[in-house]
CSV table of N, CA and C in Angstrom, one decimal:
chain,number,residue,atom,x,y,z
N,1143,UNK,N,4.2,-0.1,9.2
N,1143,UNK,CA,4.6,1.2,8.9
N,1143,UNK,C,5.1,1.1,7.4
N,1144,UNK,N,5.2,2.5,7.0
N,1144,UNK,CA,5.3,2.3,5.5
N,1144,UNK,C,7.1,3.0,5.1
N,1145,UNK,N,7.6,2.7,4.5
N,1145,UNK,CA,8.7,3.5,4.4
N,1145,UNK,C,8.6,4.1,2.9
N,1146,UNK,N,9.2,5.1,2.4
N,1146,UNK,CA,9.4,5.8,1.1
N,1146,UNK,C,8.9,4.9,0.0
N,1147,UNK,N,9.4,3.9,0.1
N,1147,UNK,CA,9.1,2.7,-1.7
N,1147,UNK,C,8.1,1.7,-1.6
N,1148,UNK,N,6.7,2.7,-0.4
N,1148,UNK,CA,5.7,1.9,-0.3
N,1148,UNK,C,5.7,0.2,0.0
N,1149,UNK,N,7.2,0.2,0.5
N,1149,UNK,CA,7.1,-1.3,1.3
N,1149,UNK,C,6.6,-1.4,2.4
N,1150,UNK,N,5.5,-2.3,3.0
N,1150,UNK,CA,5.2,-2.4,4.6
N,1150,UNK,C,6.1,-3.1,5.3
N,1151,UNK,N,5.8,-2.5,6.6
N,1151,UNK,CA,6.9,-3.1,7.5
N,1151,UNK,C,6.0,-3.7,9.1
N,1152,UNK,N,5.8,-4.5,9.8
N,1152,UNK,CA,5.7,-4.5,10.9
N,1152,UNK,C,6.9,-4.5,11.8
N,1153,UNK,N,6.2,-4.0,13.1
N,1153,UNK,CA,7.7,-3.6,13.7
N,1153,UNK,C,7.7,-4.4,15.1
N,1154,UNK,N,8.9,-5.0,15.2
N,1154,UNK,CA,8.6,-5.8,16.6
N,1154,UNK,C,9.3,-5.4,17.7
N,1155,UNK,N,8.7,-4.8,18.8
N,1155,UNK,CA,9.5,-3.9,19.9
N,1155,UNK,C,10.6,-5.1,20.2
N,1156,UNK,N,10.4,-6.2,20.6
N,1156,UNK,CA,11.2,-7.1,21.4
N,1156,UNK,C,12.3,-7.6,21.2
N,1157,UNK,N,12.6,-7.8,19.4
N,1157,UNK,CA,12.9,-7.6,18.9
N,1157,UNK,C,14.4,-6.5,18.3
N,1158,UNK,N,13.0,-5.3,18.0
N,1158,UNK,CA,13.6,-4.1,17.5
N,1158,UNK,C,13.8,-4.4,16.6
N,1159,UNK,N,13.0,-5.3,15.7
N,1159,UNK,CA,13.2,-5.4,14.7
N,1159,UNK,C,12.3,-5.0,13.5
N,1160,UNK,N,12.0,-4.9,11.9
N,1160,UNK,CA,11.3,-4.2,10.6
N,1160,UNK,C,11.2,-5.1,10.5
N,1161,UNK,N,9.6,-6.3,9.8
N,1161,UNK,CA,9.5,-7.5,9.3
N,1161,UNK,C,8.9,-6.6,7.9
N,1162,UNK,N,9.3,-6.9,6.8
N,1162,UNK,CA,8.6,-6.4,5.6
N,1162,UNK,C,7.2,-7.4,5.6
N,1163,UNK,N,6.0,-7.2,4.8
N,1163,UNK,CA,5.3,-7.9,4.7
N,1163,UNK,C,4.5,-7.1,3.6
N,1164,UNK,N,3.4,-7.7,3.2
N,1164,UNK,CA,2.5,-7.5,2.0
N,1164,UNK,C,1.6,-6.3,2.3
N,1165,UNK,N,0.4,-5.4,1.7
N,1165,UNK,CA,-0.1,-4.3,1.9
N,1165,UNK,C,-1.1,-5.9,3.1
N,1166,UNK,N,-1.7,-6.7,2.3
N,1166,UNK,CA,-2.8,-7.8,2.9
N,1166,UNK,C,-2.1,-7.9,4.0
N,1167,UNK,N,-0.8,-8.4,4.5
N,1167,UNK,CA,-0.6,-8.6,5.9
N,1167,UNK,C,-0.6,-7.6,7.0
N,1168,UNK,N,0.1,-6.3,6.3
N,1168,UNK,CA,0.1,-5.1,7.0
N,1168,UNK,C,-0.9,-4.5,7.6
N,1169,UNK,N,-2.1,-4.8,6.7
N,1169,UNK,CA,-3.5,-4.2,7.3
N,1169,UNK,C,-4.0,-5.1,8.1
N,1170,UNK,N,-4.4,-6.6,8.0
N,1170,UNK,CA,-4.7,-7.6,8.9
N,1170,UNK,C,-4.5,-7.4,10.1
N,1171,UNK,N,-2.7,-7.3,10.6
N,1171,UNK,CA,-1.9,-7.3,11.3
N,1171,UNK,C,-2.5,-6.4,12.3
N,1172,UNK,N,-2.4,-4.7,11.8
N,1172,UNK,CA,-2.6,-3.4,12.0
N,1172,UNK,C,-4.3,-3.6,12.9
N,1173,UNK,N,-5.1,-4.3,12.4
N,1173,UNK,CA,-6.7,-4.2,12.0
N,1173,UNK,C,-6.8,-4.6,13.8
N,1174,UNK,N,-6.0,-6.1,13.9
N,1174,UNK,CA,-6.1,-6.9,15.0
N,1174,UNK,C,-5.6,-5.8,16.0
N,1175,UNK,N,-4.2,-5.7,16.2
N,1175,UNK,CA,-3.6,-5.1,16.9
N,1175,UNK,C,-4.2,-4.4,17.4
N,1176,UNK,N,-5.2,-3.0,16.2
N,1176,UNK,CA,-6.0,-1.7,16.9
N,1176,UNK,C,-7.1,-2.1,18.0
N,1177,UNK,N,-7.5,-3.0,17.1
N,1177,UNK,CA,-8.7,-3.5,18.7
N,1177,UNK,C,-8.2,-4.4,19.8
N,1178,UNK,N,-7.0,-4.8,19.8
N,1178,UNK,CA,-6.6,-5.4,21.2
N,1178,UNK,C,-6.0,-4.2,21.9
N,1179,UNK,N,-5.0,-3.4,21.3
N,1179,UNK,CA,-4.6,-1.6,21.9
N,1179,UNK,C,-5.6,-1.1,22.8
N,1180,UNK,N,-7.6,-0.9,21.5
N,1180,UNK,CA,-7.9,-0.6,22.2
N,1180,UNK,C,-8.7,-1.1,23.4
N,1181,UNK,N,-8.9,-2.4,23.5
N,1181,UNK,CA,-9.7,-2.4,24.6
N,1181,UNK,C,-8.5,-2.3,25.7
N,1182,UNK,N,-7.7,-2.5,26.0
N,1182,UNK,CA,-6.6,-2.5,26.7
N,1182,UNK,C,-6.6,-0.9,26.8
N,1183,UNK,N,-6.3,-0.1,26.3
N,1183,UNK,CA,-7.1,1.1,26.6
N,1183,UNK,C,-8.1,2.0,27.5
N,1184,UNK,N,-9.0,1.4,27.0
N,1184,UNK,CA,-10.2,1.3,28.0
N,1184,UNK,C,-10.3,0.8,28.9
N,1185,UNK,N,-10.0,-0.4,29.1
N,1185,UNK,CA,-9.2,-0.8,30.5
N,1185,UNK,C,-8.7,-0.1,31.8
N,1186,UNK,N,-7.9,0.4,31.2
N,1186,UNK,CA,-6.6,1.5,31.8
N,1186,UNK,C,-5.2,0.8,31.7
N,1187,UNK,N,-5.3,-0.3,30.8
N,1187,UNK,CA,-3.8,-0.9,30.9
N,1187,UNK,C,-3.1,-0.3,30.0
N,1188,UNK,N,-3.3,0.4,29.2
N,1188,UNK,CA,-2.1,0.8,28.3
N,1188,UNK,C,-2.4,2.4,27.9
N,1189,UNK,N,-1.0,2.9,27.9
N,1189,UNK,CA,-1.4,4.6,27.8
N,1189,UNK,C,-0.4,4.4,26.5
N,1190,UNK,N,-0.5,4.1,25.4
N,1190,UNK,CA,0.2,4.1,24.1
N,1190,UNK,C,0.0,5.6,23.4
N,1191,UNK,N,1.1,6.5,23.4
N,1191,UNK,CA,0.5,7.7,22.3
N,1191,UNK,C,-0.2,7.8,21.2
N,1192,UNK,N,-0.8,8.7,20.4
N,1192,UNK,CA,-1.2,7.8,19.2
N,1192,UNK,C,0.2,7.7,17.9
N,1193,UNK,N,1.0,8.6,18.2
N,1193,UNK,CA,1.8,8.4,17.2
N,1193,UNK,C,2.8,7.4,17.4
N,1194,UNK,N,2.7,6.4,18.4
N,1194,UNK,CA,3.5,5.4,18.7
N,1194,UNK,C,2.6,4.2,18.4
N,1195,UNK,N,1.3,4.1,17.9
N,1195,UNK,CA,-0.2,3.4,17.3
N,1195,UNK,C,1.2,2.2,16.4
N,1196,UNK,N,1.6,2.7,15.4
N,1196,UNK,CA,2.5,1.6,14.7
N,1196,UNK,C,3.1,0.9,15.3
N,1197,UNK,N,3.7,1.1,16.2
N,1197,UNK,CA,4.9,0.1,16.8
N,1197,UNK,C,4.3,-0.7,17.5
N,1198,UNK,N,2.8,-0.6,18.0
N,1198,UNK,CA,2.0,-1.8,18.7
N,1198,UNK,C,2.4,-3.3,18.4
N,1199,UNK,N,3.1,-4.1,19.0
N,1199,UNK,CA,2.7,-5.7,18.3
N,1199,UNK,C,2.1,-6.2,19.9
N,1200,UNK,N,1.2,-5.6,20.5
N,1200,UNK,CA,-0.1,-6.4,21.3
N,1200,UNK,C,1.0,-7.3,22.4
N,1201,UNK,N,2.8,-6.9,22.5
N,1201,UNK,CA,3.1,-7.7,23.3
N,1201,UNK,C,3.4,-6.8,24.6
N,1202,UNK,N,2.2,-6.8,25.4
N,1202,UNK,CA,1.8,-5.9,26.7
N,1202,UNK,C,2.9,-5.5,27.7
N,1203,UNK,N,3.1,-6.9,28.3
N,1203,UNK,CA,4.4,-7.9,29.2
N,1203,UNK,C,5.7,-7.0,28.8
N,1204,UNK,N,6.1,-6.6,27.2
N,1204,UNK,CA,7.5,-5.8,27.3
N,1204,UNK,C,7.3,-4.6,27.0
N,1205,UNK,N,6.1,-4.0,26.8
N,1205,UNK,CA,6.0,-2.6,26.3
N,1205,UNK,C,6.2,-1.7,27.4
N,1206,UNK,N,6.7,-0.5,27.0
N,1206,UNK,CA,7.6,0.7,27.9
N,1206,UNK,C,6.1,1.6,28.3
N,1207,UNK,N,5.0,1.2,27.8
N,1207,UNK,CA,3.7,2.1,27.9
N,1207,UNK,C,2.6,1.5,28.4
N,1208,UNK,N,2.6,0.0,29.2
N,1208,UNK,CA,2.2,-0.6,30.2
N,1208,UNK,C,2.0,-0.1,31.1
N,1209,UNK,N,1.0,-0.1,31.9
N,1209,UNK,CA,0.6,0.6,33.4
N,1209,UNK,C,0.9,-0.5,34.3
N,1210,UNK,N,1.6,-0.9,35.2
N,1210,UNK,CA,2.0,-1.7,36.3
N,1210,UNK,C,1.1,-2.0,37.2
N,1211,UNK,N,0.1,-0.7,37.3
N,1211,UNK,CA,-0.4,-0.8,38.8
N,1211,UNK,C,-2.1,-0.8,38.7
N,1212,UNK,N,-1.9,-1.9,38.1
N,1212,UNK,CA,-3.4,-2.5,37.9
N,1212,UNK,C,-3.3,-3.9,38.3
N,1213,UNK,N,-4.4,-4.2,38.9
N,1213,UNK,CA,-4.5,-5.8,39.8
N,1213,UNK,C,-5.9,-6.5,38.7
N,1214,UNK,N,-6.1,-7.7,38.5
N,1214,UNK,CA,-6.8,-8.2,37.6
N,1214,UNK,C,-7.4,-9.4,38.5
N,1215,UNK,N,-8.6,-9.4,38.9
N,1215,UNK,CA,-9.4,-10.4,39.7
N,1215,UNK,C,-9.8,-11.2,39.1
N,1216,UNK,N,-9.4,-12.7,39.7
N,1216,UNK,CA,-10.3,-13.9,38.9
N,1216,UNK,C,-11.8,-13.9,39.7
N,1217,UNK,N,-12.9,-14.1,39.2
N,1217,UNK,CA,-13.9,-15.0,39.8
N,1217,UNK,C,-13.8,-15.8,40.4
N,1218,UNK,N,-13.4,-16.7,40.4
N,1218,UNK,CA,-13.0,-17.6,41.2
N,1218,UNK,C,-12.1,-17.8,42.3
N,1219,UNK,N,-11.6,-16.3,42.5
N,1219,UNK,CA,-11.1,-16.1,44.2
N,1219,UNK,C,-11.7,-15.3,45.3
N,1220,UNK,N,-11.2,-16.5,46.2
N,1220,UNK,CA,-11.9,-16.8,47.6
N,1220,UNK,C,-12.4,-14.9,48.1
N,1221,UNK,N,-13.6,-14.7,48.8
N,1221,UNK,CA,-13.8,-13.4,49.0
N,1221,UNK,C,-13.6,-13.6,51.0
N,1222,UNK,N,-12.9,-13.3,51.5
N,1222,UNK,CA,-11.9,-12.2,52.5
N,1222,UNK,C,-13.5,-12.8,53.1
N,1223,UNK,N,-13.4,-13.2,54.9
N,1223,UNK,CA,-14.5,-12.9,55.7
N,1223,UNK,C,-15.8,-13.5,55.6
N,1224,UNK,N,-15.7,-14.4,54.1
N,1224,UNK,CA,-16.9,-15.3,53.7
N,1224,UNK,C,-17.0,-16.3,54.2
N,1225,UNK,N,-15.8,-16.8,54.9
N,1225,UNK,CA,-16.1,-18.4,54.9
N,1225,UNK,C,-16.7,-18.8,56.6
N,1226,UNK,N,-17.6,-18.3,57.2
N,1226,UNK,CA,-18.2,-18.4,58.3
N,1226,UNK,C,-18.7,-19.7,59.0
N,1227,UNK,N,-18.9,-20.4,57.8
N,1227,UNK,CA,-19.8,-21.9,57.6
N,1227,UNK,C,-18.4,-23.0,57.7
N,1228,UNK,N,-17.2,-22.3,57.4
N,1228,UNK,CA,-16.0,-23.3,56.3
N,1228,UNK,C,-16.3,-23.4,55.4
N,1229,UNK,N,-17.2,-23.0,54.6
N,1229,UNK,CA,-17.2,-23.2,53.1
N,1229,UNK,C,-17.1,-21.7,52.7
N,1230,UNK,N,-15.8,-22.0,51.5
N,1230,UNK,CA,-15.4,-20.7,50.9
N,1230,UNK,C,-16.1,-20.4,49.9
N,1231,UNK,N,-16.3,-19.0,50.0
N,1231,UNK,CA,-17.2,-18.3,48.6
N,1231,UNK,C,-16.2,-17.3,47.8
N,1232,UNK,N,-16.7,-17.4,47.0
N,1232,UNK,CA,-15.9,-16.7,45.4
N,1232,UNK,C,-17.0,-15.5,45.4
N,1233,UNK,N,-16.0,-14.7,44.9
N,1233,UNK,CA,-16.4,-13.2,43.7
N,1233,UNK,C,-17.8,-14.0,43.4
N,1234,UNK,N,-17.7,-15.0,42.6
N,1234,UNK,CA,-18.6,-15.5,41.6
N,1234,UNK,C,-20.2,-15.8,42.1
N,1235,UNK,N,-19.5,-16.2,43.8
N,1235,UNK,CA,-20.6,-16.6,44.4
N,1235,UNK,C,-21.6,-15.3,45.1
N,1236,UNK,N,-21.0,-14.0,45.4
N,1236,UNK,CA,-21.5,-12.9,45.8
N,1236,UNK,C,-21.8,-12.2,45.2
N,1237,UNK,N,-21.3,-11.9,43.8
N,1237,UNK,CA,-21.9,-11.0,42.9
N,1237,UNK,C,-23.5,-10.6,42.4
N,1238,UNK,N,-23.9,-9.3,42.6
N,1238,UNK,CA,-25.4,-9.2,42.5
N,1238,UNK,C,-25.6,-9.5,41.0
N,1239,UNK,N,-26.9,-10.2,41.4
N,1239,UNK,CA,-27.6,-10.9,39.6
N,1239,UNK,C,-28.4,-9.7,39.2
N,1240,UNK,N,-28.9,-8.5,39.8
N,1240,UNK,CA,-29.8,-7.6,39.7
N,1240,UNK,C,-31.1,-7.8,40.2
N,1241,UNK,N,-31.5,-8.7,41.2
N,1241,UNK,CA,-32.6,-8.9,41.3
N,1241,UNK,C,-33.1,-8.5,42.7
N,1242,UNK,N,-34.0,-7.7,43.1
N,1242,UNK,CA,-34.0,-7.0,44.0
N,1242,UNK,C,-33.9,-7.5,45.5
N,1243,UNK,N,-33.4,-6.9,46.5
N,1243,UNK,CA,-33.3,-7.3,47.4
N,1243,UNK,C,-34.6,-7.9,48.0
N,1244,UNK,N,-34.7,-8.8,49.2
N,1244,UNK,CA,-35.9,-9.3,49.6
N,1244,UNK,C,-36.3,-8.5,50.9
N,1245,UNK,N,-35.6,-7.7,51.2
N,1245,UNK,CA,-36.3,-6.3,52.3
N,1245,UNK,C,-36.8,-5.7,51.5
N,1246,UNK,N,-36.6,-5.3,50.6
N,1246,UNK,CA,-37.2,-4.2,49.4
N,1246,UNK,C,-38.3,-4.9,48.8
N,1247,UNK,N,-38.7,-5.8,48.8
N,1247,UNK,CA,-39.8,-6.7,48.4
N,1247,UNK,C,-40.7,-7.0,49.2
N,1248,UNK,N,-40.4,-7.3,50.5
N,1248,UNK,CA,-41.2,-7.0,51.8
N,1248,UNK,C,-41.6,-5.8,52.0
N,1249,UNK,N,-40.8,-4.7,51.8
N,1249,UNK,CA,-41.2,-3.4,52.0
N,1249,UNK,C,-42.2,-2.8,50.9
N,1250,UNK,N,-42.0,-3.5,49.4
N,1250,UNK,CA,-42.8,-3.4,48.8
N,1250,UNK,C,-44.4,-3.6,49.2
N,1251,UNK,N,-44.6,-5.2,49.2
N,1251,UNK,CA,-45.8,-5.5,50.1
N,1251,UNK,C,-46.4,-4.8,51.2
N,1252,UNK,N,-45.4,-4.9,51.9
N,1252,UNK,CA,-45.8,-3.5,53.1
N,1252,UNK,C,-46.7,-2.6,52.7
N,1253,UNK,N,-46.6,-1.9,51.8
N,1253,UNK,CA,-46.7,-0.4,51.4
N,1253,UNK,C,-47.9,-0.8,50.7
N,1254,UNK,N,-47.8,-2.0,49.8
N,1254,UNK,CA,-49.3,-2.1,48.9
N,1254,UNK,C,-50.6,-2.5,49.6
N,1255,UNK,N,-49.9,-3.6,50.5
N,1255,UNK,CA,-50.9,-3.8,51.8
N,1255,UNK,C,-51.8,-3.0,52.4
N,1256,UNK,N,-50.6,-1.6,53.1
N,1256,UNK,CA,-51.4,-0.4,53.2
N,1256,UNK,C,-52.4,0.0,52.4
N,1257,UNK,N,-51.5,0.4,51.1
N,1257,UNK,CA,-52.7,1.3,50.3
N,1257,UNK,C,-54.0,-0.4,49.7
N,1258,UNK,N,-53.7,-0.9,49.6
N,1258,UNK,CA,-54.9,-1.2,49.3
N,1258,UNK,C,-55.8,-1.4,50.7
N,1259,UNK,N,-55.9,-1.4,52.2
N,1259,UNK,CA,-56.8,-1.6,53.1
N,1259,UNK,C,-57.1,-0.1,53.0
N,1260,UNK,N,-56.6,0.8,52.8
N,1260,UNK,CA,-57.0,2.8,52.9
N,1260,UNK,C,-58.0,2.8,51.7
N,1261,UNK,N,-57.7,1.9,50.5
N,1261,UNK,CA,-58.5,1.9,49.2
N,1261,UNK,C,-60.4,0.8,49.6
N,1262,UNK,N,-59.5,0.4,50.6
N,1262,UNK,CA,-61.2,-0.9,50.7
N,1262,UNK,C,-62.2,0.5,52.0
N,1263,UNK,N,-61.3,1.0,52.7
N,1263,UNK,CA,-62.4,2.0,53.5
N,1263,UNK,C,-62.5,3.0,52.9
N,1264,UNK,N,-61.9,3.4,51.9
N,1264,UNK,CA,-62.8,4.9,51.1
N,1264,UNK,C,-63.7,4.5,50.4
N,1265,UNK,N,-63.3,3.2,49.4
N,1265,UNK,CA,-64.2,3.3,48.2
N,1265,UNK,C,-64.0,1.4,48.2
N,1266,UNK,N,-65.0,0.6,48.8
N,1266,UNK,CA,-64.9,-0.6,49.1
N,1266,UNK,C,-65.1,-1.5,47.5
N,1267,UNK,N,-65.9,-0.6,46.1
N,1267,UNK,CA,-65.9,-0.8,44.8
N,1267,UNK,C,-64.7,-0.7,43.7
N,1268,UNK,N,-63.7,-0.1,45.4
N,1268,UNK,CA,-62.8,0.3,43.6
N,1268,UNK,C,-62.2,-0.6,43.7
N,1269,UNK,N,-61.8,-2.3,44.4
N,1269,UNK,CA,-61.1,-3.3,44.5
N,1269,UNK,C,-61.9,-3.9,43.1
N,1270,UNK,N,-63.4,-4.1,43.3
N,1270,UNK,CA,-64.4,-5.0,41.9
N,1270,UNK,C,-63.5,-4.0,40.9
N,1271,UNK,N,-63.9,-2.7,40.7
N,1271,UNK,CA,-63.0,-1.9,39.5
N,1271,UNK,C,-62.0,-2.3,38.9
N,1272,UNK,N,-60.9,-2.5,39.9
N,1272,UNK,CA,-59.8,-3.0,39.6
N,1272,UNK,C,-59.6,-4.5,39.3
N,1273,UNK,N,-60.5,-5.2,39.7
N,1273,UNK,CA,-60.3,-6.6,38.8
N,1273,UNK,C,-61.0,-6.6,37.8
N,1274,UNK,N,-62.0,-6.0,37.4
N,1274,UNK,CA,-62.8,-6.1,36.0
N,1274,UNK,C,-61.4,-4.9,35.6
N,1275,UNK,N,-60.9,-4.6,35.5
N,1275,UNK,CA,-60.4,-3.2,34.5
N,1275,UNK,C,-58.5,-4.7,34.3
N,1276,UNK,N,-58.6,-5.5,35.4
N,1276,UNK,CA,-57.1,-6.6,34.7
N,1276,UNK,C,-58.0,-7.6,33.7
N,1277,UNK,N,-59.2,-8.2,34.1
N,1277,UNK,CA,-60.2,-8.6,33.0
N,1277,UNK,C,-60.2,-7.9,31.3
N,1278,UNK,N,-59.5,-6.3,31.3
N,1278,UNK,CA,-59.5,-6.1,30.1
N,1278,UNK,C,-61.0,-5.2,30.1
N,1279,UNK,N,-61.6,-5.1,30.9
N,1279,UNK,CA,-62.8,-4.3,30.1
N,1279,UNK,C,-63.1,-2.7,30.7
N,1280,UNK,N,-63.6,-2.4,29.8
N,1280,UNK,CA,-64.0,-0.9,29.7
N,1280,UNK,C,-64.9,0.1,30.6
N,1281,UNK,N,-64.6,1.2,30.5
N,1281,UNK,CA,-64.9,2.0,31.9
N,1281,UNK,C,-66.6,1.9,31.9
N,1282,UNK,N,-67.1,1.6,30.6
N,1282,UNK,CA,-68.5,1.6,30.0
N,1282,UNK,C,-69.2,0.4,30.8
N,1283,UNK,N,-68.5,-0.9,30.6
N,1283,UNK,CA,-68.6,-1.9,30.8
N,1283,UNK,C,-68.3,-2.5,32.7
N,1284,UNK,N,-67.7,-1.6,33.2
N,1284,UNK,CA,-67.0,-1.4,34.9
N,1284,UNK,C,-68.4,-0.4,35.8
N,1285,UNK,N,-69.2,0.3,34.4
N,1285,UNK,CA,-69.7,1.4,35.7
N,1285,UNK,C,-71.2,0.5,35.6
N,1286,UNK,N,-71.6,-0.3,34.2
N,1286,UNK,CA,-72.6,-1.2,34.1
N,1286,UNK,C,-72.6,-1.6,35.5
N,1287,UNK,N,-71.6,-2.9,35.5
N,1287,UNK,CA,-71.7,-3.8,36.5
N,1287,UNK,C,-71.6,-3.3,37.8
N,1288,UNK,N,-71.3,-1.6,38.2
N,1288,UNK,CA,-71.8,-1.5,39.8
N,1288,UNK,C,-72.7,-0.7,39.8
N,1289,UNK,N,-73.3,-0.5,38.4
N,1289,UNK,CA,-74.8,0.1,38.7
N,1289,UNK,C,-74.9,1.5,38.5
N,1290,UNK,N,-73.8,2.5,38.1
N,1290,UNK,CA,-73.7,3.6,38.3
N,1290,UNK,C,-73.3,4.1,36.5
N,1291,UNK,N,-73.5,5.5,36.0
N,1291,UNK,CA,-72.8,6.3,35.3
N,1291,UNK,C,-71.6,5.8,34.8
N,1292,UNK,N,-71.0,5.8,33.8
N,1292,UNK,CA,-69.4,5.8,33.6
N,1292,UNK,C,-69.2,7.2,34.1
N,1293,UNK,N,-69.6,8.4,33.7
N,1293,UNK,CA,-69.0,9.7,34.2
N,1293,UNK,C,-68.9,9.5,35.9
N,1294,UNK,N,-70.0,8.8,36.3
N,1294,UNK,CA,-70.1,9.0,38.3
N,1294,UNK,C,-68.5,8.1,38.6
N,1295,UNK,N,-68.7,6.8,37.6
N,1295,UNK,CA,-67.1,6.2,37.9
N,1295,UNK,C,-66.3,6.8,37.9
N,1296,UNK,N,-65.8,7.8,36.3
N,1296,UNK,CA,-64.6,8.4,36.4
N,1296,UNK,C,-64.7,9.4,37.5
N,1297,UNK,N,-65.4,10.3,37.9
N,1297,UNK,CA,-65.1,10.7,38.7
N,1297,UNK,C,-65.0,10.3,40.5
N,1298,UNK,N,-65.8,9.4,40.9
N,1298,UNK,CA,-65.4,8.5,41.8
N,1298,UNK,C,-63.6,8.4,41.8
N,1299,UNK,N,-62.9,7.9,41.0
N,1299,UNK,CA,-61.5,7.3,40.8
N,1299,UNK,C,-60.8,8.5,40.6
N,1300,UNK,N,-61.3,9.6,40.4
N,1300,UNK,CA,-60.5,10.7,40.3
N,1300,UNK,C,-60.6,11.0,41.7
N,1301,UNK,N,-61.4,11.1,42.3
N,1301,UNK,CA,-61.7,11.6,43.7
N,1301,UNK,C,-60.8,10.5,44.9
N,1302,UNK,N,-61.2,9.5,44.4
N,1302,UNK,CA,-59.9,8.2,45.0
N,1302,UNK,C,-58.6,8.8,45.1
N,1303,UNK,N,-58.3,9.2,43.6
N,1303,UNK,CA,-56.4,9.2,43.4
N,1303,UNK,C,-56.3,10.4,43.9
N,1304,UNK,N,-57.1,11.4,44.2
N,1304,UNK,CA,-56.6,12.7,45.2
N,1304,UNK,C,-56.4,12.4,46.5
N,1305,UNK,N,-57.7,11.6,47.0
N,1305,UNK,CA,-57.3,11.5,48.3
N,1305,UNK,C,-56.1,10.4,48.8
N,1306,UNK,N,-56.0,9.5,47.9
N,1306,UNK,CA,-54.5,9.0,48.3
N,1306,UNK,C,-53.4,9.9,48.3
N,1307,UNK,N,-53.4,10.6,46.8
N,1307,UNK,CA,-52.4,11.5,46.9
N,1307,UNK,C,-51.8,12.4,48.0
N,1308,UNK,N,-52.7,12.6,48.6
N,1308,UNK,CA,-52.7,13.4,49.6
N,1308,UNK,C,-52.3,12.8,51.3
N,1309,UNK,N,-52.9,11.6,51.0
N,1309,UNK,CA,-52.5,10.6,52.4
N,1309,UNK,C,-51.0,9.9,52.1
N,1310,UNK,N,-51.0,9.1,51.2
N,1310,UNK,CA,-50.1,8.2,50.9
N,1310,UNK,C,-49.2,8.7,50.1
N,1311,UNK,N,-49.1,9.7,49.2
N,1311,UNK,CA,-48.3,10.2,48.0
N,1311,UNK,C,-46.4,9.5,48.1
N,1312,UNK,N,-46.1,9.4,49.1
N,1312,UNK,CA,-44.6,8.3,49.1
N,1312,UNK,C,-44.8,6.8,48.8
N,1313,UNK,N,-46.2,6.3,48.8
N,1313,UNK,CA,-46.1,5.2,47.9
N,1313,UNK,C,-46.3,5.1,46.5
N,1314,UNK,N,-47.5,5.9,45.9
N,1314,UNK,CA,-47.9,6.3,45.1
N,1314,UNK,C,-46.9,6.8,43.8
């Protein structure tokens, strides 16, 4: 903080004390402090006004504007009802990695299973279609090799995706 004769001051609640220091220390000091305030902040550990921003010195433990009633979990403790085997599991050990459940993956397959045996009795060509079309090649090049039009293809595959739509449209 600055007083009248442009001297800086940091201020130490614990203290209660004015440390004079240089403009270079004052802002350093200031610089740190704001970003440790704010993530603590965002947090929810600290409800600091802003016009009390100066008197921050980052010591949490004796500030009058500490929130109490927040609980801080390590990883590394034991999670309640895990240990079935006697071997204890951690936070660390249950936490989802994002990777999809393996019912959801089965049910995946399920569903593609379906639609592709509904795809081999309507249109038993559109399975060859679909590996020449991951092959990279062209609708030109797809209607060659079953002998037909590219227009008779595209419309064939148009005619396909309705009638799925119509059957299956929750997988689809």
């Amino acid at each position: 903080m600055t007083i009248n004769d442009n001297q800086y001051y940091i201020f130490i609640q614990n203290g209660n004390q004015k440390i004079p220091v240089t403009k270079e220390e004052f802002d350093s000091f200031y610089k740190e402090t704001s970003v440790f305030r704010r993530r603590q902040m965002r947090q929810g550990l600290c409800s600091c006004p802003k016009r009390k921003w100066l008197y921050c010195d980052t010591d949490c433990e004796n500030c009058r504007y500490r929130f109490d009633n927040y609980s801080t979990y390590s990883m590394d403790e034991a999670v309640p009802g895990a240990d079935d085997d006697d071997e204890e599991m951690t936070k660390h050990d249950v936490i989802s990695d994002g990777s999809p459940w393996f019912a959801d993956v089965v049910a995946d397959v399920d569903q593609m299973q379906i639609l592709l045996n509904r795809i081999r009795e309507i249109m038993p060509e559109a399975i060859q279609m679909g590996e020449l079309r991951l092959k990279g090649q062209t609708d030109a090049v797809i209607a060659e090799a079953l002998g037909i039009p590219r227009t008779t293809l595209l419309s064939r595959l148009k005619k396909l995706r309705k009638m799925l739509d119509a059957e299956v449209s929750d997988i689809l």
